[in-house]
Coordinates of C-alpha atoms in Angstrom, one line a residue:
M1 CA 0.0 0.0 0.0
T2 CA 1.3 3.5 -0.9
Q3 CA 0.7 6.6 1.1
R4 CA 0.2 10.0 -0.5
I5 CA 1.8 12.8 1.5
V6 CA 0.6 16.4 1.4
M7 CA 2.1 19.2 3.4
P8 CA 2.9 22.9 3.1
G9 CA 5.5 23.7 0.4
L10 CA 7.3 26.1 2.8
M11 CA 7.9 26.1 6.5
E12 CA 9.8 28.5 8.8
I13 CA 10.5 26.9 12.2
G14 CA 12.0 28.4 15.3
A15 CA 12.1 31.3 17.7
G16 CA 11.5 34.6 15.9
A17 CA 10.1 32.9 12.8
L18 CA 7.1 35.3 12.9
D19 CA 9.4 38.1 11.7
K20 CA 10.1 36.2 8.5
V21 CA 6.5 36.6 7.2
A22 CA 7.4 39.2 4.6
D23 CA 10.1 36.9 3.2
M24 CA 7.6 34.1 3.0
M25 CA 5.2 36.3 1.1
A26 CA 7.9 37.1 -1.4
L27 CA 8.7 33.4 -1.9
L28 CA 5.0 32.9 -2.7
A29 CA 4.9 35.8 -5.1
C30 CA 2.1 37.4 -3.0
S31 CA 1.9 41.1 -2.0
Q32 CA -1.6 41.9 -0.8
P33 CA -2.6 39.8 2.2
L34 CA -5.6 39.8 4.5
I35 CA -4.7 38.9 8.1
V36 CA -7.4 36.5 9.4
T37 CA -7.2 36.6 13.2
D38 CA -9.1 37.7 16.4
Q39 CA -9.1 40.5 18.9
V40 CA -6.9 38.7 21.4
M41 CA -4.1 38.5 18.8
S42 CA -4.4 42.2 18.2
E43 CA -4.3 43.0 21.9
L44 CA -1.2 40.8 22.4
G45 CA 0.5 42.9 19.7
Y46 CA 1.0 40.0 17.2
V47 CA -1.1 41.6 14.5
K48 CA 0.9 44.8 14.7
R49 CA 4.1 42.8 14.6
V50 CA 3.0 41.2 11.3
Q51 CA 1.9 44.6 9.9
N52 CA 5.3 46.1 10.8
S53 CA 7.2 43.2 9.2
L54 CA 5.2 43.6 6.0
A55 CA 5.5 47.4 6.0
A56 CA 9.2 47.1 6.2
K57 CA 9.1 45.4 2.8
G58 CA 6.6 47.9 1.4
M59 CA 3.5 45.7 1.7
A60 CA 0.1 46.9 3.0
C61 CA -2.5 44.4 4.3
G62 CA -6.1 44.2 5.5
V63 CA -7.2 42.8 8.8
F64 CA -10.2 40.6 9.7
L65 CA -10.5 40.4 13.5
D66 CA -13.8 38.5 13.9
T67 CA -12.9 34.8 13.8
E68 CA -14.7 32.7 16.4
P69 CA -13.4 30.0 18.7
E70 CA -15.7 27.4 17.0
P71 CA -16.1 29.0 13.5
T72 CA -19.4 28.8 11.8
E73 CA -20.2 29.5 8.2
A74 CA -21.9 32.7 9.2
S75 CA -18.8 33.9 11.1
I76 CA -16.6 33.6 8.0
L77 CA -18.9 35.1 5.3
P78 CA -18.0 38.7 6.1
A79 CA -14.3 37.8 5.5
V80 CA -15.2 36.2 2.2
D81 CA -16.9 39.4 1.1
Q82 CA -13.8 41.4 2.3
V83 CA -11.5 39.2 0.3
V84 CA -13.6 39.4 -2.9
T85 CA -14.1 43.2 -2.7
G86 CA -10.6 43.9 -1.6
Q87 CA -8.8 41.8 -4.2
Y88 CA -6.4 40.2 -1.7
D89 CA -4.0 37.7 -3.2
C90 CA -3.4 35.6 0.0
L91 CA -4.5 35.1 3.6
I92 CA -2.3 35.2 6.7
A93 CA -4.0 33.0 9.3
L94 CA -2.7 34.2 12.8
G95 CA -4.0 32.4 15.8
G96 CA -5.2 29.0 17.0
G97 CA -6.8 26.3 15.0
S98 CA -10.0 28.2 14.7
A99 CA -8.3 31.1 12.9
I100 CA -6.4 28.8 10.6
D101 CA -9.6 26.7 9.9
S102 CA -11.5 29.9 9.2
A103 CA -8.8 31.1 6.8
K104 CA -8.9 27.8 4.8
A105 CA -12.7 28.1 4.5
I106 CA -12.5 31.7 3.6
G107 CA -9.9 31.0 0.9
L108 CA -12.1 28.2 -0.5
L109 CA -15.3 30.2 -0.7
A110 CA -13.6 33.3 -2.0
Q111 CA -12.1 31.3 -4.9
H112 CA -15.0 29.0 -5.7
G113 CA -18.2 30.3 -4.1
G114 CA -21.0 28.1 -2.9
K115 CA -21.5 27.0 0.7
M116 CA -19.4 24.9 3.1
Q117 CA -22.0 22.2 2.9
D118 CA -21.0 21.7 -0.8
Y119 CA -17.4 20.8 0.3
K120 CA -17.9 18.6 3.3
V121 CA -16.9 14.9 3.4
P122 CA -17.3 12.8 1.3
H123 CA -16.4 15.6 -1.1
V124 CA -12.6 15.8 -1.5
V125 CA -11.4 19.4 -1.8
T126 CA -9.0 19.3 -4.7
E127 CA -9.9 22.9 -5.7
A128 CA -7.0 25.3 -5.2
I129 CA -7.9 27.8 -2.5
L130 CA -6.5 31.3 -2.1
P131 CA -2.9 30.9 -0.7
V132 CA -2.8 30.6 3.1
I133 CA 0.2 31.4 5.3
A134 CA -0.6 29.7 8.6
I135 CA 0.9 31.0 11.8
P136 CA -0.3 29.0 14.8
T137 CA -0.2 30.5 18.3
T138 CA -1.2 27.3 20.1
A139 CA 0.6 24.0 20.2
G140 CA -2.0 21.5 19.4
T141 CA -4.4 21.6 16.4
G142 CA -1.8 21.1 13.7
S143 CA -4.1 22.9 11.3
E144 CA -1.1 24.7 9.9
V145 CA 0.0 21.5 8.1
T146 CA -3.3 19.7 7.6
R147 CA -5.7 19.2 4.7
V148 CA -8.6 19.6 7.0
T149 CA -11.0 22.4 8.1
I150 CA -14.0 22.1 10.4
I151 CA -16.8 24.7 10.1
T152 CA -20.0 24.5 12.0
D153 CA -23.4 24.8 10.3
Q154 CA -25.1 27.3 12.6
E155 CA -28.5 26.1 11.5
T156 CA -28.0 22.4 12.5
D157 CA -25.0 22.6 14.9
E158 CA -23.3 20.0 12.6
K159 CA -19.5 20.3 12.6
M160 CA -18.8 20.0 8.9
L161 CA -15.6 18.1 8.2
C162 CA -13.9 19.3 4.9
M163 CA -10.8 17.5 3.7
G164 CA -8.6 17.5 0.6
P165 CA -5.2 18.6 -0.7
G166 CA -6.6 21.9 -1.7
L167 CA -6.9 22.9 1.9
I168 CA -3.2 22.6 2.8
P169 CA -1.7 26.0 3.6
R170 CA 0.9 27.1 1.1
A171 CA 3.3 28.0 3.9
A172 CA 3.5 27.7 7.7
I173 CA 5.4 29.7 10.3
I174 CA 6.1 27.7 13.5
D175 CA 7.3 30.1 16.2
Y176 CA 7.0 28.5 19.6
E177 CA 7.4 32.0 21.3
L178 CA 3.9 32.8 20.2
T179 CA 2.7 30.1 22.7
L180 CA 4.3 31.7 25.7
S181 CA 1.2 33.9 26.3
V182 CA -1.3 31.0 25.9
P183 CA -3.5 30.5 29.1
A184 CA -3.0 27.2 30.9
R185 CA -6.5 25.9 30.0
I186 CA -6.0 26.4 26.3
A187 CA -2.4 25.0 26.5
A188 CA -3.7 21.9 28.2
D189 CA -6.6 21.3 25.8
T190 CA -4.5 21.9 22.6
G191 CA -1.7 19.8 24.0
I192 CA -3.9 16.8 24.6
D193 CA -5.4 17.4 21.2
A194 CA -1.9 17.1 19.7
L195 CA -1.2 13.9 21.6
T196 CA -4.5 12.5 20.4
H197 CA -3.6 13.3 16.8
A198 CA -0.3 11.4 17.1
M199 CA -1.9 8.4 18.8
E200 CA -4.8 8.2 16.3
A201 CA -2.5 8.6 13.3
Y202 CA -0.3 5.8 14.6
V203 CA -3.2 3.3 15.1
S204 CA -5.2 4.5 12.1
G205 CA -6.1 2.0 9.4
K206 CA -4.6 4.5 7.0
A207 CA -1.2 4.6 8.8
G208 CA 2.0 4.1 6.8
A209 CA 5.7 4.1 7.2
F210 CA 6.1 7.9 6.8
T211 CA 3.3 8.9 9.1
D212 CA 4.4 6.3 11.7
Q213 CA 7.7 8.1 12.1
Q214 CA 6.0 11.5 12.4
A215 CA 3.5 10.2 14.9
L216 CA 6.1 8.4 17.1
A217 CA 8.4 11.4 17.0
A218 CA 5.5 13.6 18.0
M219 CA 4.6 11.4 21.0
R220 CA 8.2 11.5 22.1
L221 CA 8.2 15.3 22.1
I222 CA 4.7 15.9 23.5
A223 CA 4.3 13.4 26.3
P224 CA 7.3 14.3 28.5
N225 CA 6.8 18.0 28.0
L226 CA 3.1 18.6 28.1
R227 CA 2.7 19.1 31.9
Q228 CA 5.7 21.5 32.1
A229 CA 4.4 23.5 29.1
V230 CA 1.1 23.9 30.8
N231 CA 2.2 24.5 34.3
Q232 CA 5.4 26.5 33.6
P233 CA 4.4 29.0 30.9
G234 CA 7.9 30.5 30.8
N235 CA 9.6 27.1 30.1
H236 CA 11.0 27.7 26.7
A237 CA 12.4 24.2 26.2
A238 CA 9.1 22.5 27.0
K239 CA 7.1 25.0 24.9
E240 CA 9.5 24.5 21.9
K241 CA 9.3 20.7 22.0
L242 CA 5.5 20.7 22.4
M243 CA 5.1 23.1 19.5
L244 CA 7.3 20.9 17.2
G245 CA 5.5 17.8 18.4
A246 CA 2.1 19.3 17.6
T247 CA 3.2 20.2 14.1
M248 CA 4.6 16.7 13.5
A249 CA 1.4 15.2 14.9
G250 CA -0.5 17.4 12.4
M251 CA 1.5 16.1 9.5
A252 CA 0.9 12.5 10.7
F253 CA -2.9 12.7 11.1
S254 CA -3.4 14.9 8.0
N255 CA -2.0 12.1 5.9
A256 CA -3.1 9.0 8.0
S257 CA -6.4 10.4 9.3
V258 CA -7.8 10.5 12.8
A259 CA -10.1 7.8 14.2
L260 CA -12.8 7.2 16.7
V261 CA -11.9 9.8 19.3
H262 CA -12.2 12.6 16.8
G263 CA -15.3 11.2 15.2
M264 CA -17.1 11.2 18.6
S265 CA -15.5 14.5 19.7
R266 CA -17.0 16.7 17.0
P267 CA -20.7 16.1 17.9
I268 CA -19.9 16.9 21.6
G269 CA -18.3 20.1 20.5
A270 CA -21.1 21.1 18.1
H271 CA -24.0 20.4 20.5
F272 CA -22.5 21.5 23.8
H273 CA -19.8 24.0 22.7
V274 CA -17.0 22.0 24.4
P275 CA -13.6 23.1 23.0
H276 CA -12.3 20.6 20.6
G277 CA -9.1 19.6 22.5
M278 CA -11.1 19.3 25.7
S279 CA -13.7 17.0 24.2
N280 CA -10.9 14.8 22.8
A281 CA -9.4 14.6 26.3
M282 CA -12.7 13.6 27.8
L283 CA -13.0 10.8 25.3
L284 CA -9.4 9.6 25.0
P285 CA -9.1 7.2 27.9
V286 CA -12.5 5.4 27.3
I287 CA -12.0 5.1 23.5
T288 CA -8.4 3.9 23.9
E289 CA -9.6 1.2 26.3
F290 CA -12.3 0.2 23.8
S291 CA -9.8 0.0 20.9
I292 CA -6.7 -1.6 22.5
S293 CA -7.7 -5.2 21.9
A294 CA -7.7 -4.7 18.2
S295 CA -4.2 -3.2 18.1
L296 CA -2.3 -4.2 21.2
E297 CA 1.2 -3.9 19.6
R298 CA 0.5 -0.4 18.2
Y299 CA -0.9 1.0 21.5
A300 CA 2.1 -0.6 23.3
E301 CA 4.4 1.3 21.0
C302 CA 2.5 4.5 21.8
A303 CA 3.3 3.8 25.5
R304 CA 7.0 3.3 24.7
A305 CA 7.2 6.4 22.6
M306 CA 5.6 8.4 25.4
G307 CA 8.3 7.1 27.8
L308 CA 6.0 5.0 29.8
A309 CA 7.6 1.6 29.0
D310 CA 10.7 0.1 27.6
D311 CA 11.2 -2.8 25.2
I312 CA 11.7 -5.3 28.0
I313 CA 8.2 -5.3 29.5
S314 CA 5.3 -6.9 27.7
D315 CA 2.9 -5.2 25.4
Q316 CA 0.1 -5.9 27.9
E317 CA 1.9 -4.2 30.7
A318 CA 2.8 -1.3 28.4
V319 CA -0.9 -0.6 27.5
E320 CA -1.9 -0.9 31.1
R321 CA 0.6 1.9 31.8
L322 CA -0.8 3.8 28.9
M323 CA -4.3 3.7 30.3
I324 CA -3.1 4.8 33.8
E325 CA -1.2 7.8 32.2
L326 CA -4.1 8.9 30.0
R327 CA -6.4 9.1 33.1
Q328 CA -3.7 10.7 35.2
L329 CA -3.0 13.3 32.5
N330 CA -6.6 14.4 32.5
Q331 CA -6.6 14.6 36.3
D332 CA -3.3 16.6 36.3
L333 CA -4.4 19.0 33.6
K334 CA -7.8 19.5 35.2
V335 CA -9.9 18.2 32.3
P336 CA -13.5 18.5 33.5
T337 CA -16.1 15.8 33.3
L338 CA -19.0 16.3 30.9
S339 CA -21.1 17.1 34.0
A340 CA -18.6 19.5 35.5
F341 CA -18.4 21.3 32.2
G342 CA -22.1 22.1 32.7
I343 CA -23.7 19.7 30.2
N344 CA -27.2 18.8 31.1
K345 CA -27.5 15.0 31.6
A346 CA -31.1 14.7 30.1
Q347 CA -30.1 16.8 27.1
Y348 CA -26.9 14.8 26.6
F349 CA -28.7 11.4 26.7
S350 CA -31.5 12.7 24.4
L351 CA -28.9 13.4 21.7
L352 CA -27.0 10.1 21.9
D353 CA -28.6 8.7 18.8
T354 CA -28.0 11.9 16.8
M355 CA -24.4 12.2 18.0
A356 CA -23.7 8.6 17.1
E357 CA -25.0 9.1 13.6
Q358 CA -23.0 12.3 13.1
A359 CA -19.8 10.6 14.5
L360 CA -20.1 7.7 12.1
A361 CA -21.1 9.9 9.1
S362 CA -17.7 11.8 9.5
G363 CA -15.9 8.7 8.4
S364 CA -13.2 8.9 11.1
P365 CA -14.5 5.9 13.1
N366 CA -13.8 3.7 10.1
N367 CA -10.1 4.3 10.6
N368 CA -10.2 3.0 14.2
P369 CA -8.5 -0.3 14.9
R370 CA -11.8 -1.5 16.3
V371 CA -14.6 -0.1 14.2
P372 CA -17.7 0.4 16.3
S373 CA -21.4 -0.1 15.4
K374 CA -23.8 2.7 16.1
E375 CA -25.0 0.9 19.2
Q376 CA -21.4 0.7 20.5
V377 CA -20.9 4.4 19.8
I378 CA -23.9 5.1 21.9
E379 CA -22.6 2.8 24.7
L380 CA -19.2 4.7 24.6
Y381 CA -21.0 8.0 24.9
E382 CA -22.8 6.6 27.9
K383 CA -19.6 5.3 29.4
V384 CA -17.9 8.7 29.1
W385 CA -20.7 10.2 31.1
S386 CA -20.7 7.6 33.8
E387 CA -16.9 7.5 34.2
G388 CA -16.9 11.3 34.6

C-alpha cells in the first residue's frame, strides 16, 4: 500500500520565525494579504508585529478580527466578502486552529463560491484555494500543516468536516514563542489534542511508514513536556518541544487520518460547545480502552514512545501503563467531566442517537483499529458520562 503525503511547500520553524512573514510572502509571489485573526491576537501585539514586518518590505495588508473559537459558516462570510471586494491575493492566518480553519474556509469560498455544505466529506477538496500562510499561536491543532478544516453549520449545529489537498496551507510559520502567552487551560486542551492526533494517526487503518515516524516522534516530544508546558508558561524548552511535536502530529494525522476519538468528539463540541481539544481529552481514555484489543502492539508502541515503558516489558503491561497515564494526564491537567463542564444530563442522553449518527457519518471511526457499530458508539458516549 502506498501513502500520498501532502504538506505545506514552505515552513519556517523556530524562535523569531514570525518576523520572516514578509520573506515568506515574497517566496509565494504574493503582495496583498488579508490577516485572518481575532481581537486577542491584536491585543497581544502580534497583528501589529506582522503589519510592521510587511510594511518594512513595502507591503500593505487588510485585517479581519472577527474569527470565532468554534467557527461557523456565518462567522466567515464577512471575511469572504472582504477578500472578494478587496482583491487580496493571499491570507495570513494568525491564531489557534479556529483562525487557521477559518482562513482555509475563507480561501475556499472566496475562490470557488458556494456553501461549506458543498465541500464537506465525502467531497474531496481538490480545488486550489487562495494561498494561506498559517501562523499557529497554540501547540495543538496542527491545522497549519493539515488538509482539514472544520466549520459548524449554525442552523443544524453540525460540525462539517472538509478534507482534501486543496486545503493545505501554502506555507507555515512555526514560532513557539507565540505560545508563551497562551492561558493554561488552552495550552492543556490543545496539547492533549496534539497527543490524540499522534496516537490516532499511529493506530489508524490508513497509517503508513512515513506517518508512523511522524507520529512516534510527536509522542516522544509531546508526552514528556506537556505538563511542564502547561504549568510552567515560561519554560521555553518545553514549549518549543511541544510546538514541534504538535506540528509533526499534524503532519501525521493529516496524511493518515484520525479515528474514533475525533469522530465522537466533533458532535460533543457542536451540540455543547466544548472546546475541541477538551472533548478529545474527555474521550481519549475510554476510546483507547475500547480500541486496545484490536491493536495491542501499536498501542504498546505509543506507550513506549511516550516514555511509559521500555522494550523489556510486555505489550500488555505497556498498554496498562498507557491507560493509567491517560487518566492521570486528564486529572493533572484538570480536564473537566461532561457534567462538571455544565452539560445537562437529560439533554446529553436525548442526543446520543443523533451524535452517534454524526460521528459515524464523519468517516473517522472507520479508521479506528476496532470499528464500532452505532450501538457501540452510543454505549461509549454513555460510558464517558458515567466514568466522569
